[in-house]
Short mmCIF file of C-alpha atoms in Angstrom, two decimals:
data_model
loop_
_atom_site.label_atom_id
_atom_site.label_comp_id
_atom_site.label_asym_id
_atom_site.label_seq_id
_atom_site.Cartn_x
_atom_site.Cartn_y
_atom_site.Cartn_z
CA MET A 165 18.92 57.81 -55.91
CA LYS A 166 16.29 55.41 -54.05
CA LYS A 167 17.41 52.59 -52.24
CA PHE A 168 15.47 50.33 -54.41
CA THR A 169 17.54 51.50 -57.14
CA LEU A 170 20.60 51.43 -55.40
CA LEU A 171 20.59 47.96 -54.23
CA PRO A 172 20.69 46.43 -58.32
CA LEU A 173 23.70 48.55 -58.88
CA MET A 174 25.59 47.44 -55.66
CA VAL A 175 24.82 44.02 -56.59
CA LEU A 176 26.41 44.28 -60.37
CA LEU A 177 29.33 46.20 -58.69
CA VAL A 178 30.16 43.41 -56.48
CA MET A 179 29.73 40.84 -59.51
CA PHE A 180 32.04 42.44 -61.33
CA MET A 181 34.52 43.08 -58.87
CA THR A 182 34.43 39.18 -57.46
CA SER A 183 34.17 37.66 -61.02
CA CYS A 184 36.08 34.41 -61.69
CA SER A 185 38.79 34.38 -64.16
CA SER A 186 38.08 32.58 -67.36
CA ASP A 187 41.19 30.39 -67.29
CA PRO A 188 39.93 27.33 -66.45
CA ILE A 189 41.90 25.47 -63.33
CA GLU A 190 42.52 22.45 -66.00
CA ASP A 191 44.30 24.93 -68.15
CA LYS A 192 46.80 26.53 -65.33
CA ALA A 193 47.50 22.86 -63.95
CA ALA A 194 48.64 21.75 -67.91
CA GLU A 195 51.26 24.39 -67.52
CA ILE A 196 53.22 22.88 -64.73
CA ASN A 197 56.52 21.91 -65.98
CA THR A 198 57.60 18.23 -65.14
CA GLU A 199 61.38 18.39 -66.51
CA ASN A 200 62.61 20.54 -63.15
CA LEU A 201 61.01 17.61 -60.61
CA VAL A 202 63.48 16.66 -57.85
CA VAL A 203 63.06 12.97 -56.95
CA PRO A 204 65.43 12.59 -54.26
CA GLN A 205 67.23 8.80 -54.18
CA THR A 206 64.70 6.06 -52.64
CA LYS A 207 66.01 5.79 -48.80
CA THR A 208 66.37 2.11 -46.77
CA ILE A 209 63.07 3.33 -44.83
CA GLU A 210 60.97 4.97 -47.87
CA ILE A 211 61.37 0.89 -49.48
CA GLU A 212 60.69 -0.57 -45.74
CA ILE A 213 57.60 1.73 -45.65
CA MET A 214 56.38 0.72 -49.14
CA GLU A 215 56.74 -2.67 -48.74
CA LEU A 216 55.04 -3.07 -45.34
CA ILE A 217 51.80 -1.44 -47.12
CA ASN A 218 51.76 -3.50 -50.11
CA ASP A 219 52.02 -6.21 -48.00
CA HIS A 220 49.48 -5.24 -45.69
CA ARG A 221 47.38 -4.59 -49.33
CA LEU A 222 48.12 -8.40 -50.47
CA SER A 223 47.19 -9.89 -46.85
CA ILE A 224 43.87 -8.48 -47.17
CA GLY A 225 43.37 -9.31 -51.12
CA LEU A 226 44.09 -5.94 -52.20
CA ASN A 227 46.24 -5.09 -55.67
CA PRO A 228 49.64 -3.83 -54.65
CA LEU A 229 50.90 -0.16 -55.35
CA HIS A 230 53.64 0.99 -57.60
CA ASN A 231 55.49 3.62 -56.94
CA ILE A 232 55.98 6.14 -59.57
CA ASP A 233 58.91 9.45 -59.34
CA ILE A 234 56.62 12.22 -60.12
CA ILE A 235 54.59 11.34 -56.79
CA LYS A 236 57.77 10.99 -54.81
CA ALA A 237 59.05 14.36 -55.93
CA GLN A 238 55.40 15.76 -55.00
CA ALA A 239 55.96 13.73 -51.44
CA PHE A 240 59.71 14.83 -51.19
CA ASN A 241 58.72 18.44 -51.60
CA HIS A 242 55.90 18.40 -49.12
CA THR A 243 58.22 16.52 -46.46
CA ASP A 244 60.87 19.49 -47.14
CA TYR A 245 58.07 21.90 -46.57
CA MET A 246 57.15 20.16 -43.26
CA ILE A 247 60.53 20.26 -42.21
CA GLU A 248 61.05 23.97 -43.17
CA HIS A 249 57.50 24.53 -41.33
CA ASP A 250 58.58 22.71 -38.28
CA ASN A 251 54.95 21.30 -38.51
CA VAL A 252 52.91 18.44 -39.82
CA SER A 253 50.25 19.22 -42.28
CA HIS A 254 48.26 18.46 -45.46
CA ASP A 255 48.99 22.49 -46.31
CA ASN A 256 48.88 22.63 -50.02
CA PHE A 257 47.51 19.46 -51.08
CA TYR A 258 45.20 20.46 -53.38
CA GLN A 259 47.78 21.61 -55.32
CA ARG A 260 49.73 18.35 -54.88
CA LYS A 261 46.54 17.09 -56.08
CA LEU A 262 45.65 19.55 -59.31
CA PHE A 263 49.48 18.77 -60.26
CA LEU A 264 49.13 14.72 -60.32
CA GLU A 265 45.62 15.46 -61.56
CA SER A 266 47.35 17.04 -64.54
CA SER A 267 50.84 15.43 -65.07
CA LEU A 268 49.92 11.90 -64.24
CA GLY A 269 46.05 11.92 -64.91
CA ALA A 270 45.46 10.70 -61.70
CA ARG A 271 41.29 10.65 -60.89
CA ASN A 272 41.80 10.17 -57.05
CA VAL A 273 44.61 11.17 -54.70
CA SER A 274 44.98 10.91 -51.21
CA GLU A 275 47.91 11.36 -48.49
CA ASN A 276 48.93 10.45 -44.77
CA VAL A 277 51.11 12.23 -43.33
CA ALA A 278 53.44 11.50 -39.75
CA TYR A 279 56.21 13.28 -37.62
CA GLY A 280 58.90 11.73 -34.97
CA PHE A 281 58.58 7.66 -35.80
CA THR A 282 62.12 6.22 -35.87
CA SER A 283 61.21 2.88 -38.06
CA ALA A 284 58.93 1.79 -40.84
CA GLN A 285 57.10 -0.67 -39.19
CA THR A 286 56.10 2.03 -36.14
CA VAL A 287 54.97 5.18 -38.72
CA VAL A 288 52.97 2.03 -40.68
CA ASN A 289 51.34 0.43 -37.54
CA ALA A 290 50.32 4.09 -36.36
CA TRP A 291 48.65 4.90 -39.79
CA LEU A 292 46.81 1.30 -39.44
CA ASN A 293 45.59 2.06 -36.34
CA SER A 294 44.34 5.43 -37.20
CA PRO A 295 41.00 5.03 -39.29
CA ASN A 296 41.51 7.99 -41.75
CA HIS A 297 45.06 6.68 -43.05
CA LYS A 298 44.01 3.16 -42.89
CA ALA A 299 41.23 3.98 -45.04
CA ASN A 300 44.51 5.55 -47.92
CA ILE A 301 46.45 2.58 -47.36
CA GLU A 302 43.52 0.32 -48.29
CA GLY A 303 41.91 2.76 -50.77
CA ASN A 304 41.07 1.88 -54.09
CA PHE A 305 44.45 3.11 -55.51
CA THR A 306 47.16 1.96 -57.79
CA ASP A 307 50.04 3.84 -57.43
CA PHE A 308 51.83 5.57 -54.53
CA ASP A 309 55.05 6.91 -53.24
CA LEU A 310 56.46 8.57 -50.37
CA SER A 311 59.30 10.47 -48.89
CA ALA A 312 61.01 10.32 -45.62
CA ASP A 313 63.40 12.76 -44.14
CA GLN A 314 64.77 14.29 -40.59
CA ASN A 315 65.39 17.74 -39.83
CA ALA A 316 68.19 19.16 -38.13
CA GLU A 317 67.25 17.52 -34.81
CA GLY A 318 66.62 14.24 -36.40
CA ASP A 319 63.19 14.08 -36.45
CA TRP A 320 61.70 11.99 -39.26
CA TYR A 321 58.55 13.44 -41.25
CA TYR A 322 56.70 11.80 -43.54
CA THR A 323 54.83 12.11 -46.80
CA ASN A 324 53.15 9.23 -48.54
CA ILE A 325 50.77 9.62 -51.31
CA PHE A 326 48.47 7.76 -53.09
CA VAL A 327 47.01 7.78 -56.36
CA LYS A 328 44.39 6.19 -58.87
CA LYS A 329 45.17 6.38 -62.33
#
């Protein structure tokens, strides 16, 4: 076969082998079951963090954010993931975002994570002193929730998720 006829055949073969699924992402996200979500009891440090964030928002003329269990469940799962992997990260954020869009009707989702801070005030101060984290705290959101938990050595991990419905 000549080169110029082989090239179009190769292009077609690659297109068929790498074509996307015909199922839209929304359909897959809609299949998520919200009945088995783990929503742990809220810790004192978590309440303090949420109060500090809302106090800050109110002090600059923004609406306070409402906490929602389904957001807490996602934050809890991610905090547990970070502890299990001994790594502070935004790993799998896209899946959390899709889940909250599908199950909660979220139009915008963002998150802050942190590690090692031993009080609500120190973690919130750190976020407020970081331009990207501060932008999330001061963002156009309606709801939020968070998870704070310790690893076996007593080090704190935090996940704070913000949602606009």
